[in-house]
Short mmCIF file of C-alpha atoms and ligand atoms in Angstrom, two decimals:
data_model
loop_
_atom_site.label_atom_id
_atom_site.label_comp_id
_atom_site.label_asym_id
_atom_site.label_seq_id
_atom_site.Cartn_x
_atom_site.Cartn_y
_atom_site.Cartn_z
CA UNK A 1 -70.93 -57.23 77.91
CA UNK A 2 -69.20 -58.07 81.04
CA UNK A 3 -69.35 -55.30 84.07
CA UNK A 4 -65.71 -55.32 83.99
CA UNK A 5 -65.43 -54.94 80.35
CA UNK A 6 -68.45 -52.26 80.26
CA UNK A 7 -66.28 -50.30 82.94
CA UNK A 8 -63.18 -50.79 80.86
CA UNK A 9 -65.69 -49.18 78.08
CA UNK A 10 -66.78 -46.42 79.90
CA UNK A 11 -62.95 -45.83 81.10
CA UNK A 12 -61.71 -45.91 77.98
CA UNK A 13 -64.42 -43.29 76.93
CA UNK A 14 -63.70 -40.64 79.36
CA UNK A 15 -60.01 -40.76 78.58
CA UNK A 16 -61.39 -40.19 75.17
CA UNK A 17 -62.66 -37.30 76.44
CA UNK A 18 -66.19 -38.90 75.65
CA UNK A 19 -69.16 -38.59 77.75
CA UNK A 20 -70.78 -41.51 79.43
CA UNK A 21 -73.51 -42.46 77.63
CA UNK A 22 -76.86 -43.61 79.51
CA UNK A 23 -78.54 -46.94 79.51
CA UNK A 24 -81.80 -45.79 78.76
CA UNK A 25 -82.28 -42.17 76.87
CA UNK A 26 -84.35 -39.73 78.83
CA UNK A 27 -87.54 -38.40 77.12
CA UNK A 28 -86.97 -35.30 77.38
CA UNK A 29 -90.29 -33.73 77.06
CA UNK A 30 -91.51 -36.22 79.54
CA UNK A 31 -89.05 -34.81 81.49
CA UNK A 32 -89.84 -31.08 81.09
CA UNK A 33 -93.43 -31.89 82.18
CA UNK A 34 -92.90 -33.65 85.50
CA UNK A 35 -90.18 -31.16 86.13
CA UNK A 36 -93.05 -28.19 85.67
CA UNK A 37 -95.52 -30.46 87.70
CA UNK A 38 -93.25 -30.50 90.68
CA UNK A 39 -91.76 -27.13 90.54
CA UNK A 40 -95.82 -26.01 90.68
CA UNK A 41 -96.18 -28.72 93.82
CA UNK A 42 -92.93 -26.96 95.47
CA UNK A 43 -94.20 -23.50 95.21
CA UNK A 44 -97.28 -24.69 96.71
CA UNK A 45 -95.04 -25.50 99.77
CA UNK A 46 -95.50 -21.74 101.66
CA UNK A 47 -91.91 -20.97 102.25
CA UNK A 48 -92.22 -17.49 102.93
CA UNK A 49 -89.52 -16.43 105.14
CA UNK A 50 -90.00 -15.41 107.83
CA UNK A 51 -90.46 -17.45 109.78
CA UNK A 52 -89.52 -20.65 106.85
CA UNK A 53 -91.40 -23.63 107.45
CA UNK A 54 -88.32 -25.15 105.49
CA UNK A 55 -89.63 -28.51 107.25
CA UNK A 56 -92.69 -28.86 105.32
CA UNK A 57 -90.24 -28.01 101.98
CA UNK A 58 -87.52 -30.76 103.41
CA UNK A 59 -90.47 -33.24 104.00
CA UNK A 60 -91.99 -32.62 100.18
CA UNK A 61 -87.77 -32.83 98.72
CA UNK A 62 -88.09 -36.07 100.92
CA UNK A 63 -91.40 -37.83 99.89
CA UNK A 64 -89.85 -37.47 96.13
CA UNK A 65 -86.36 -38.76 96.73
CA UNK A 66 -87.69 -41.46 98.72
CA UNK A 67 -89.73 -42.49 96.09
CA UNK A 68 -86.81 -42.37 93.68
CA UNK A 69 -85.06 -44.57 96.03
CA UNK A 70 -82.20 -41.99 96.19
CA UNK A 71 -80.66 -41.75 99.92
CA UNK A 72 -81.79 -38.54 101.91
CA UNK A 73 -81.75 -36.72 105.66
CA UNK A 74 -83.89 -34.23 106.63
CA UNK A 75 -81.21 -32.57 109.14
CA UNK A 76 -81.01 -29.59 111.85
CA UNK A 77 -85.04 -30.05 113.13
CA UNK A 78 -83.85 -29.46 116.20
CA UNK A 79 -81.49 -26.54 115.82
CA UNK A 80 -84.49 -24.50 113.59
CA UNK A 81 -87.42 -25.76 115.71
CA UNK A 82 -88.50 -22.28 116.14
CA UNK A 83 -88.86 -21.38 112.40
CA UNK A 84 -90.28 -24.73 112.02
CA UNK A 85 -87.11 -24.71 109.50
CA UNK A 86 -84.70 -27.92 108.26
CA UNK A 87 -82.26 -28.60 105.89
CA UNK A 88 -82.36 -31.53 103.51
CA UNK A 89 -79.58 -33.57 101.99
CA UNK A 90 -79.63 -36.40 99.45
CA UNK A 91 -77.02 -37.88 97.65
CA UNK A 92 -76.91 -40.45 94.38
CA UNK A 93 -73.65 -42.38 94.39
CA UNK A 94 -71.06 -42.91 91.71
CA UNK A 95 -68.03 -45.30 91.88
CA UNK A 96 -66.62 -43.48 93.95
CA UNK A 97 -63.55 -42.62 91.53
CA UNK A 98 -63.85 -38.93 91.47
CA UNK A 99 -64.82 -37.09 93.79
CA UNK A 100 -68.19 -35.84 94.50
CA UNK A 101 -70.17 -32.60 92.81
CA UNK A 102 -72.77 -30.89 95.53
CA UNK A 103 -76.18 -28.87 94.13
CA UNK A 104 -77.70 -26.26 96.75
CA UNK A 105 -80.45 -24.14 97.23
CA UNK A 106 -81.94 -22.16 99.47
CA UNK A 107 -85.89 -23.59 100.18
CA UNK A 108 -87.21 -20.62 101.87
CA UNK A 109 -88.51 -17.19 99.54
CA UNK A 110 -89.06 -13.74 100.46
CA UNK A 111 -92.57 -12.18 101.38
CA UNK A 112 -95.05 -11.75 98.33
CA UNK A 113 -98.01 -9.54 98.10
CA UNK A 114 -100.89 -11.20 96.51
CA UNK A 115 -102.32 -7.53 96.25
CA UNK A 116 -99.52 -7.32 93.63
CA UNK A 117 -99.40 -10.06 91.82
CA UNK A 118 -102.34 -11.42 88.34
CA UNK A 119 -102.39 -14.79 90.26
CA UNK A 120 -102.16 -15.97 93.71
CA UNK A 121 -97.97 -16.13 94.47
CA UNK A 122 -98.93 -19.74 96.43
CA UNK A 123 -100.79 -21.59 93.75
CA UNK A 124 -98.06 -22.87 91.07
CA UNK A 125 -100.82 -21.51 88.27
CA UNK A 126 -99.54 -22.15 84.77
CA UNK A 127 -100.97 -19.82 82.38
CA UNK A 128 -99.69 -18.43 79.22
CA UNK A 129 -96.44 -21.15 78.82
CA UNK A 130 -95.08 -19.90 82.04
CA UNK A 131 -95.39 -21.24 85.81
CA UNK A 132 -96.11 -18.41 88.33
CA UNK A 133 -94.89 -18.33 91.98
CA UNK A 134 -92.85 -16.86 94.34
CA UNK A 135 -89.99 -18.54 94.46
CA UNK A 136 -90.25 -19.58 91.21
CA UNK A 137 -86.97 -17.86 89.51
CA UNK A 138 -85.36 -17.24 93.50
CA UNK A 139 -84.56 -20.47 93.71
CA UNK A 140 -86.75 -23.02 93.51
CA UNK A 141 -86.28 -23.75 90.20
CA UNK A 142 -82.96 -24.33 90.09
CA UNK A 143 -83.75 -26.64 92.90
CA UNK A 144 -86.18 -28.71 91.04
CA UNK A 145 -83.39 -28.32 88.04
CA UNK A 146 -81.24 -30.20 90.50
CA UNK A 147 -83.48 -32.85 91.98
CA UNK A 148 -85.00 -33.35 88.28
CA UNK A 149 -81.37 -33.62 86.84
CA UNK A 150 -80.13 -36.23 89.52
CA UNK A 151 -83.61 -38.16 89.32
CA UNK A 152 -82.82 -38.17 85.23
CA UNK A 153 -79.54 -39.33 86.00
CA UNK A 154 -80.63 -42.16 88.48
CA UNK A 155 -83.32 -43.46 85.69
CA UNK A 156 -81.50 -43.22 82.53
CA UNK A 157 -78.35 -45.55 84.34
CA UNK A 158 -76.05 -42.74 83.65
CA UNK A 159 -72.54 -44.16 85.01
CA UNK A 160 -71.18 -41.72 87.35
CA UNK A 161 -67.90 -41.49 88.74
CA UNK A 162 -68.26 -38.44 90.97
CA UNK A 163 -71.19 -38.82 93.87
CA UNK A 164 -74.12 -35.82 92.90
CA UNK A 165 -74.69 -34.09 96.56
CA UNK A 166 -78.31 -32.58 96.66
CA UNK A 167 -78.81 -29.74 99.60
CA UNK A 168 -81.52 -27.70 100.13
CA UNK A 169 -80.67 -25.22 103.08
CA UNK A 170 -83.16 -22.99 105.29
CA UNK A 171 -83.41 -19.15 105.84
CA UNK A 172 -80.72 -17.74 103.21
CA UNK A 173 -82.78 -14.77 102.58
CA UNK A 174 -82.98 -13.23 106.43
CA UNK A 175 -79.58 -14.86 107.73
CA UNK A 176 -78.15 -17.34 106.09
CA UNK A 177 -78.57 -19.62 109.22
CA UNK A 178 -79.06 -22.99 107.20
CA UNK A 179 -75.72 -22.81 105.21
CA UNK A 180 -74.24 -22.07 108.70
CA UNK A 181 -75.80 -24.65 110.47
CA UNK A 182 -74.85 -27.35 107.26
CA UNK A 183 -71.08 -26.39 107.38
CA UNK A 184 -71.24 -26.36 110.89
CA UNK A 185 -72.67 -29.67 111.68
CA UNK A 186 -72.30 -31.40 108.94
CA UNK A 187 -68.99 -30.92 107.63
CA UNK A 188 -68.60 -35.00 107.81
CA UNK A 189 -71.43 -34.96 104.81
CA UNK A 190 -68.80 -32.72 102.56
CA UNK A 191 -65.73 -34.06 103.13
CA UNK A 192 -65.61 -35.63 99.47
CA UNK A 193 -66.90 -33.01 97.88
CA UNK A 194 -64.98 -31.27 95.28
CA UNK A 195 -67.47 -28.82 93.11
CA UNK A 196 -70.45 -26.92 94.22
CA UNK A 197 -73.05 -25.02 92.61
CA UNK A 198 -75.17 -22.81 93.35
CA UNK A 199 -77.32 -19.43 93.01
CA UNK A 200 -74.85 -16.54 92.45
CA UNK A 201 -74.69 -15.88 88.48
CA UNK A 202 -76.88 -14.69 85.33
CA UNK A 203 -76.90 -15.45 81.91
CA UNK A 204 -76.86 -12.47 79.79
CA UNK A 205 -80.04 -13.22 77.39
CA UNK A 206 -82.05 -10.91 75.80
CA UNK A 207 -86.07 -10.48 75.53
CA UNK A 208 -86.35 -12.92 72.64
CA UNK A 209 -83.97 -15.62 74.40
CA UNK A 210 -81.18 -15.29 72.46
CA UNK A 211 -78.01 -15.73 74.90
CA UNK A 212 -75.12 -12.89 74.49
CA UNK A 213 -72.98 -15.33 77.35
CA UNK A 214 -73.38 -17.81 80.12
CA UNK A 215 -72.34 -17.05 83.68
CA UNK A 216 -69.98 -18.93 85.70
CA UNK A 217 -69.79 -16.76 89.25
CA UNK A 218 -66.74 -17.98 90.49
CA UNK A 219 -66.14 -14.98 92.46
CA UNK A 220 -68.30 -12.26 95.29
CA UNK A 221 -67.59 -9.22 96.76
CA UNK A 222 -67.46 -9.16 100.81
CA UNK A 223 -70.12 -7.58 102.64
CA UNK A 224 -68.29 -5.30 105.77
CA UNK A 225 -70.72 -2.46 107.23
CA UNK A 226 -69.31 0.08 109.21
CA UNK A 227 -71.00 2.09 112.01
CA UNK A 228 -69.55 6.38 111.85
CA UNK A 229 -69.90 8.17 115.43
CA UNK A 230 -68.67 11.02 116.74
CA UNK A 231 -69.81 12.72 120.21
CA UNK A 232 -70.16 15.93 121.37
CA UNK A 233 -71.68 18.25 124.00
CA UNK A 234 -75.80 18.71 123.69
CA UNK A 235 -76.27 22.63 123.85
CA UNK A 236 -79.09 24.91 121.91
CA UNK A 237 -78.69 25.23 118.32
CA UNK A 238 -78.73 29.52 118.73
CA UNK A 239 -75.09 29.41 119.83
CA UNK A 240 -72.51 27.55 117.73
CA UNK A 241 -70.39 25.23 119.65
CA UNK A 242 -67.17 23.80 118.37
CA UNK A 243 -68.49 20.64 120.65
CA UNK A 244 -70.97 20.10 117.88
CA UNK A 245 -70.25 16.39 116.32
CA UNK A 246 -72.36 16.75 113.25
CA UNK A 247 -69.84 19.02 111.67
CA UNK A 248 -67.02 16.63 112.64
CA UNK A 249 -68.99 13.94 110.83
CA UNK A 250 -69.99 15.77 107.97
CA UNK A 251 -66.01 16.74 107.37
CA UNK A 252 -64.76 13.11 107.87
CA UNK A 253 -68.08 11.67 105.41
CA UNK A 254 -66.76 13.82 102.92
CA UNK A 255 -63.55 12.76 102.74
CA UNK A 256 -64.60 9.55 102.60
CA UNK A 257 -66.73 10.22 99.74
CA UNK A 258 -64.51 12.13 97.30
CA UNK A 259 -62.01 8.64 98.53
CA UNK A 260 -61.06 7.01 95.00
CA UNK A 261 -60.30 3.99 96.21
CA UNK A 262 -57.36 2.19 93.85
CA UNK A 263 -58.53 0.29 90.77
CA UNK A 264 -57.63 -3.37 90.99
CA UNK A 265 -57.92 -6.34 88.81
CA UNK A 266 -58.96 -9.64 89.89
CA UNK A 267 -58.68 -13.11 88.14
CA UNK A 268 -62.33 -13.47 87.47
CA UNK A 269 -62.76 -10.38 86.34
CA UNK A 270 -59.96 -9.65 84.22
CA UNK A 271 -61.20 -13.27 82.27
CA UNK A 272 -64.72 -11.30 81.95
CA UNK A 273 -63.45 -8.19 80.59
CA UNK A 274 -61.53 -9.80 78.16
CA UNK A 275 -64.43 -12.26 76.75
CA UNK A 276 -66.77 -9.64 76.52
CA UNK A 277 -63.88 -7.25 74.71
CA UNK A 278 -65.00 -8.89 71.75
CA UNK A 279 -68.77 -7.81 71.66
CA UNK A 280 -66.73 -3.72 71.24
CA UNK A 281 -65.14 -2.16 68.90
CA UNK A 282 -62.19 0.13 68.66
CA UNK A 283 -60.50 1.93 71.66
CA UNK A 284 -63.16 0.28 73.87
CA UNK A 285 -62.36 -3.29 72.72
CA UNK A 286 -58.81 -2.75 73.27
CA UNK A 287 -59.15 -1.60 76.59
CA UNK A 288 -61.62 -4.31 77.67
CA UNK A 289 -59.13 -6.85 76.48
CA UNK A 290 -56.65 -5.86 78.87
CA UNK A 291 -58.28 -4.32 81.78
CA UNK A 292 -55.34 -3.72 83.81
CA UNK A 293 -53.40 -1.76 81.34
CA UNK A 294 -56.31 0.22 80.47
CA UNK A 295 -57.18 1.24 84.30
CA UNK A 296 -53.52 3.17 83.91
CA UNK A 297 -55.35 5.57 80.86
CA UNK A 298 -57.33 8.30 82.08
CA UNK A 299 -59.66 8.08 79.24
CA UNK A 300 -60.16 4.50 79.53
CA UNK A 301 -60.29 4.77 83.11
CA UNK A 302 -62.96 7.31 82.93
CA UNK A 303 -65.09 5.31 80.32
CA UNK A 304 -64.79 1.57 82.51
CA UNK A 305 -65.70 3.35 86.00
CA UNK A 306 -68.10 5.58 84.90
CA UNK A 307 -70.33 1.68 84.29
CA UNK A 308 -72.01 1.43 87.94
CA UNK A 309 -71.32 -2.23 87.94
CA UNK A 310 -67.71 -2.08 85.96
CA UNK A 311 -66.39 0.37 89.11
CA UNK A 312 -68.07 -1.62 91.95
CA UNK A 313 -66.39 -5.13 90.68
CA UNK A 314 -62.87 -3.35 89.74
CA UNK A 315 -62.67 -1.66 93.50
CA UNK A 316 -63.68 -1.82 97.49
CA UNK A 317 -66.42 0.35 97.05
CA UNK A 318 -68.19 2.55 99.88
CA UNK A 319 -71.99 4.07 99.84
CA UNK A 320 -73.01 6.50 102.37
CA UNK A 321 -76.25 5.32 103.60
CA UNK A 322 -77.59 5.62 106.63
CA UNK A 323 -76.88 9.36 108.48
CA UNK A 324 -78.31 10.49 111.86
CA UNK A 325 -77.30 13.88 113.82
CA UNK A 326 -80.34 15.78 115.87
CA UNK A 327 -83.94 15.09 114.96
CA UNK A 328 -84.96 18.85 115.92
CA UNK A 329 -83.43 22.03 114.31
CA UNK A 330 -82.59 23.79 117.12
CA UNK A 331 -81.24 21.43 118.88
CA UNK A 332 -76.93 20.18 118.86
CA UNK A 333 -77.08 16.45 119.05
CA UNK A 334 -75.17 14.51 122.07
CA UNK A 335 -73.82 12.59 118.62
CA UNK A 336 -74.01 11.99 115.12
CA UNK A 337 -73.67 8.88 113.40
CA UNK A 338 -73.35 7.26 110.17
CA UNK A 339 -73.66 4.05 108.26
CA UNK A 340 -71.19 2.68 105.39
CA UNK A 341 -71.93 -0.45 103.11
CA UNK A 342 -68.12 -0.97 102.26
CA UNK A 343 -68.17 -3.88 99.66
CA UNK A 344 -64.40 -5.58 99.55
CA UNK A 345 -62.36 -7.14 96.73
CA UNK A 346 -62.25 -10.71 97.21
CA UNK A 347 -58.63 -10.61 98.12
CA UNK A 348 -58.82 -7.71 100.16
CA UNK A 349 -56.77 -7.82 103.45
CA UNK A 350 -59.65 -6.24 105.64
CA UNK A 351 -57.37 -4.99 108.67
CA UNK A 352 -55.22 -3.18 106.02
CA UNK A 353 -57.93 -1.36 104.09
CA UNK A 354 -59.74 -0.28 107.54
CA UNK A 355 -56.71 1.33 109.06
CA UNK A 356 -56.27 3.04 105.46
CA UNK A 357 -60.46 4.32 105.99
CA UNK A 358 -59.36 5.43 109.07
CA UNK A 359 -56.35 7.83 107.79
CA UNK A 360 -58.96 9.04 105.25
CA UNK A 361 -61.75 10.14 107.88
CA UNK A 362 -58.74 11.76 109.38
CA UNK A 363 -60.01 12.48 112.85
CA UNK A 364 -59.63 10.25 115.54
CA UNK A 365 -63.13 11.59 117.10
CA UNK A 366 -64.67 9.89 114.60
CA UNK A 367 -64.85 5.98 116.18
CA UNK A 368 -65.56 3.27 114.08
CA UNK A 369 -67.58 -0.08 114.83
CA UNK A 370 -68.35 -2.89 112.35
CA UNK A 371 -71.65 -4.30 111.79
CA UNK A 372 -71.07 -6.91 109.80
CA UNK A 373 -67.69 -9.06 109.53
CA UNK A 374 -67.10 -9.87 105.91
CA UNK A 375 -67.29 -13.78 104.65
CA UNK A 376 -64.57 -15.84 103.97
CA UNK A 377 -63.48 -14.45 100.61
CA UNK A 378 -64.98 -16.16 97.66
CA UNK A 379 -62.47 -16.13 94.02
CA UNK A 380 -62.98 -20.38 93.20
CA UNK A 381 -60.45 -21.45 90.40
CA UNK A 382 -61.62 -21.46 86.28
CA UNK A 383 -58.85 -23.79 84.95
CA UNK A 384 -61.73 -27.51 86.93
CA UNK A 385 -63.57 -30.15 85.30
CA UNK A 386 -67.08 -28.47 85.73
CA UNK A 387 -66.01 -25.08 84.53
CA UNK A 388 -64.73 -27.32 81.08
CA UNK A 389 -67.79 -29.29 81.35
CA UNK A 390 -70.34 -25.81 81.77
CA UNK A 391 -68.40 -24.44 78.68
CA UNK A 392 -68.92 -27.81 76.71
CA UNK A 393 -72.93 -27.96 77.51
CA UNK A 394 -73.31 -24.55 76.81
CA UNK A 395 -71.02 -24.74 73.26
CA UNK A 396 -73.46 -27.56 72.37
CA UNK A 397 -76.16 -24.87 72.51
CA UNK A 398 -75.04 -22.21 71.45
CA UNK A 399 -72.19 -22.96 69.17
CA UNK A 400 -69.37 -20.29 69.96
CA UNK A 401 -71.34 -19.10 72.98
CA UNK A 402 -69.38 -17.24 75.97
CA UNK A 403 -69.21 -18.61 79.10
CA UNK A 404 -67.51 -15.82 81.57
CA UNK A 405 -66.78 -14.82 85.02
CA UNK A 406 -68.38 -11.86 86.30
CA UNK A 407 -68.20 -11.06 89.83
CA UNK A 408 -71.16 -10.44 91.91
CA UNK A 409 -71.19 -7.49 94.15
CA UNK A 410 -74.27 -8.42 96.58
CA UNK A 411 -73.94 -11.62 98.49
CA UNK A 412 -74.94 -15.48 98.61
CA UNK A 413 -74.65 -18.35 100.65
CA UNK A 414 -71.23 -19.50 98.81
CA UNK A 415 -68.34 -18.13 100.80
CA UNK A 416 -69.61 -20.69 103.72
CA UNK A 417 -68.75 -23.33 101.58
CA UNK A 418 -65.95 -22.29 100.10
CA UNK A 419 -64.73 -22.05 103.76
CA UNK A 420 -64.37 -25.88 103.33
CA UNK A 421 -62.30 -25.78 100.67
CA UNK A 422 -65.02 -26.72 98.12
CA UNK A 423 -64.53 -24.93 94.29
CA UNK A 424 -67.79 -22.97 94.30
CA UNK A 425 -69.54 -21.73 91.76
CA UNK A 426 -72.77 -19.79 90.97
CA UNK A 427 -74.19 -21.49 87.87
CA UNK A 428 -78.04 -20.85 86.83
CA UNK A 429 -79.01 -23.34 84.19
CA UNK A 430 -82.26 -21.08 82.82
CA UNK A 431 -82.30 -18.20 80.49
CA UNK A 432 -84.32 -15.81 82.49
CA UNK A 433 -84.29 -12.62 80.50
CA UNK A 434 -83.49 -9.19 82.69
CA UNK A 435 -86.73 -7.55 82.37
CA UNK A 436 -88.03 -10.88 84.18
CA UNK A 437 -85.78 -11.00 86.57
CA UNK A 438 -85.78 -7.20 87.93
CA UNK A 439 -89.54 -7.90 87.65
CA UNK A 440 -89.90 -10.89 89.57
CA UNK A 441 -87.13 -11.58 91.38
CA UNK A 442 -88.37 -9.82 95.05
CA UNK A 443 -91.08 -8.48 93.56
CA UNK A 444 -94.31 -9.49 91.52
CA UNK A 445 -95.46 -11.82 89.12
CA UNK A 446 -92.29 -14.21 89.23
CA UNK A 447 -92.62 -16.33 86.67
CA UNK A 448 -90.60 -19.03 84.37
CA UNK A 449 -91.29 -20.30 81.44
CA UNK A 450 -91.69 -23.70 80.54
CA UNK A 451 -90.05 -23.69 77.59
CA UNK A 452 -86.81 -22.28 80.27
CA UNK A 453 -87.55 -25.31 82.41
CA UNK A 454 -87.31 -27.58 79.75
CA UNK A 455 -84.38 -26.13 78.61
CA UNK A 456 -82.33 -25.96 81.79
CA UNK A 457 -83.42 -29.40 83.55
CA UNK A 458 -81.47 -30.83 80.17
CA UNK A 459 -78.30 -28.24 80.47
CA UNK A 460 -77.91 -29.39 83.50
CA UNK A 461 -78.35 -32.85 83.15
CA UNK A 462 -75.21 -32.28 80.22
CA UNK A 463 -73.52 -30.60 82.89
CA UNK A 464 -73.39 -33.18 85.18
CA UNK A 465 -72.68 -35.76 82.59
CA UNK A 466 -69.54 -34.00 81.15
CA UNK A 467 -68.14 -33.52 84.54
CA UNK A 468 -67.60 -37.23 85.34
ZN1 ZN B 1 -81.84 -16.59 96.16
#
C-alpha cells in the first residue's frame, strides 16, 4: 500500500468508528515484564519528599525515553535547585490531526518507615507476584503505565492522530510546586493539548479483583481553610469576665456546627448516583436514580447523608479541627482561635458562601482569615472522546462494566491544569483493591501486583488507541 492510500485506510477506519490497528502486535507479556522491571528500577530512584531529588527521577524518565528515541526535556533545574527537584516532559507525535492527549504524574513519594515495612520500601523487591515500594501504588505506577503505554505505542507503529504528552512533575505531595511551576512556565508546551489524565480516581474492585465500576474523576472538591479568632482581655480565671473570648468562640463554633449546609447536586455526581442506582434495590434504588428529587424526602435525605462520603460530595462541608483558647486553667486567654477545613462544591461562588459563614457565626468579634485560597474549580465535561474511549476499553473487559463519576473530596494536582482549559480527568488504569490501598497508600507495605501491572499497562494502551 501507498502512504496516502494507508492514511485513506486508517481515515476511513476511524470514521468507522474502528480503532487503528498497529503495525506490529505488542507481546503483551513481554510487555508486562519490562514494565515490572522498570517500575522496580523507578522505585529504586529515592524520591522521598522532602526534600525530592525529582532530578535523579527526571534523569532515569530521561535515559529511557532517550533510548526509545521519543523527544524529552528535563525542565525547571533551576527553579527547584534547592530540592534538587525537576520536572520532565516527553512527547510522541501523531499527525497532528487531533489534538494532543497529556499523561502526568507526580515523581516524588511520601516518607516510608523501613521499621514498618517486610522489605526495604527502596529496593523494588518482587516477592509473592507483587512488586513492593513506596511509591509503588502513589504514583509511580501509573507513571511507568504511561511511559510503558507510549513506548508500546511508539514500537508497535500505532498511527496516532492526537500527540501523547508525557509529564512527570516534582513535589505534589508537600506543595504542589511542580504542577505550578509546569503551568507557569511552560504553558507554550500545552497549548495543543486537549485531554489530561491523571491521579485523582479509584476503581471500585473487590479482594478477589472482580471490578463493581471504573472511575473517571472528572470532578474535586476545593480545599479553603479558615482561621476563627476572637480577642479578649487576659484576667485570672477566679473572676468571670464577659471579656473572655473563649466563650464567644465556643458560641459562634457551635453554630457553625449544627450549620446544615444546603444539599446540592452536581453533574458528576448526579451521573454517579444514578449508575450505581442500579447495584440497590427498592426505595434506595429509586432515590439513587434521581438524586436531586430524593434530597427533597426527609427519609431519603436522611439515608444519602447519613454515608460520610455521600454528604461530603452532595455539600460544602466544614470540620472543626484545630481549637486553641488558654493553655492553663486558671488563666482567661488574650484570644481564642480556631481552625475550619471548609471543602467547596466545585461550582461554589466562594465570596458568596463566606459572607453566608459569616451570618452563621453571627458575631462580628469573631474575625475570619483564610489559610488556604481554594483551586480553580475542577467539574471537566463527560460527553469527550477519552471518556467514550475509557468506557470502550473498560466494556472490552468487563462486558457491561460501569464506568462513573465520583467526585473526590481531598485534592490533586488537576485544577492547575484545568486552569488552562485542558478536560482533566483522574483515570487509574490498575485494579488496586481497597484493603491495599488504605494499607499502602501513605503507609506500609505498598505493593502492586504484577498480574495489576500487566493488566493496566494494556488498558491503557486501549485507551489511548480508542481515543485517536
Ligand atoms: Zn499521589
Amino acid at each position: 500500500m501507498t502512504r496516502r492510500s494507508s492514511l485513506a485506510l486508517a481515515l476511513s477506519l476511524v470514521a468507522l468508528g474502528q480503532p487503528l490497528a498497529a503495525q506490529q502486535p505488542v507481546d503483551w507479556a513481554k510487555l508486562k515484564e519490562e514494565t515490572t522491571q522498570v517500575l522496580a528500577d523507578y522505585i529504586r530512584v529515592n524520591t522521598t519528599n522532602p526534600p525530592g531529588n525529582e532530578l535523579d527521577a527526571a534523569m532515569f524518565l530521561k535515559r529511557i525515553c532517550d533510548r526509545e528515541g521519543i523527544e524529552n526535556q528535563v525542565l525547571d533545574t533551576v527553579a527547584f535547585r534547592a530540592r534538587h527537584g525537576a520536572n520532565f516532559y516527553a512527547r510522541l507525535r501523531g499527525d497532528g490531526s487531533k489534538k494532543a492527549i497529556a499523561l502526568v504524574h507526580h515523581m516524588d513519594v511520601v516518607p516510608a518507615a523501613p521499621a514498618f515495612w517486610s522489605v526495604d520500601p527502596f529496593a523494588g523487591t518482587i516477592k509473592d507476584g507483587y512488586l513492593y515500594g513506596r511509591g509503588s501504588i502513589d504514583m509511580k505506577d501509573q507513571g511507568i503505565a504511561h511511559l510503558m503505554a507510549m513506548i508500546a505505542i511508539k514500537r508497535s507503529g500505532l498511527p496516532l492522530t492526537r500527540d501523547i504528552v508525557f509529564i512527570g512533575n516534582a513535589d505534589e505531595e508537600l506543595n504542589s510546586s511542580g504542577g505550578l511551576e509546569f503551568v507557569k512556565s511552560h504553558a507554550d508546551l500545552l497549548k495543543d493539548v486537549e485531554f489530561l489524565m491523571t491521579e485523582g480516581a479509584d476503581n471500585q474492585v473487590d479482594a478477589s479483583g472482580k471490578v463493581a465500576w471504573y472511575s473517571v474523576g472528572v470532578a474535586e472538591k476545593r480545599t479553603f481553610w479558615q482561621k476563627l479568632s476572637v480577642k479578649g482581655t487576659p484576667s485570672h480565671g477566679s473572676r468571670p469576665t464577659k471579656l473572655n473570648p473563649v466563650p464567644k468562640l465556643v458560641a459562634a463554633l457551635d453554630r457553625i456546627a449544627k450549620w446544615e449546609t444546603p444539599l446540592h447536586v452536581t453533574p458528576g455526581v448526579d451521573k454517579y448516583f444514578r449508575d450505581i442506582s442500579v447495584t440497590y434495590a427498592g426505595d434506595q434504588r429509586r432515590w439513587l436514580s434521581n438524586v436531586k428529587v430524593a434530597v427533597k424526602n426527609a427519609r431519603a435525605r436522611e439515608w444519602i447523608t447519613s454515608n460520610v462520603y455521600w454528604n461530603s460530595i452532595l455539600r460544602n462541608s466544614i470540620s472543626l479541627t484545630a481549637l486553641q483558647g488558654s493553655n492553663k486553667t486558671n488563666v482567661i486567654p488574650p484570644e481564642a482561635t480556631a481552625e475550619l477545613d471548609i471543602r467547596l462544591l466545585p461550582d461554589t461562588d466562594v465570596p458568596t458562601f463566606l459572607a453566608e459563614l459569616k451570618k452563621v457565626a453571627g458575631d462580628t468579634a469573631v474575625h475570619f482569615e483564610t489559610l488556604l485560597q481554594p483551586k480553580t474549580p475542577l467539574e471537566s465535561p463527560i460527553d469527550t472522546d477519552l471518556f467514550r474511549a475509557i468506557e470502550r476499553a473498560a466494556r472490552e473487559r468487563d462486558p457491561g462494566v460501569m464506568v462513573t463519576t465520583p467526585m473526590l473530596t481531598a485534592a490533586t494536582d488537576r485544577p492547575t491544569y484545568r486552569r488552562l482549559g485542558i478536560v482533566t480527568y483522574g483515570f487509574d488504569p490498575f485494579k488496586v483493591p481497597p484493603a491495599e490501598s488504605q494499607r499502602g497508600m501513605h503507609g506500609n507495605d505498598e505493593r502492586i501486583s504484577l498480574e495489576n501491572l500487566g493488566f493496566g499497562v494494556r488498558f491503557l494502551y486501549d485507551v489511548l488507541r480508542y481515543a485517536q
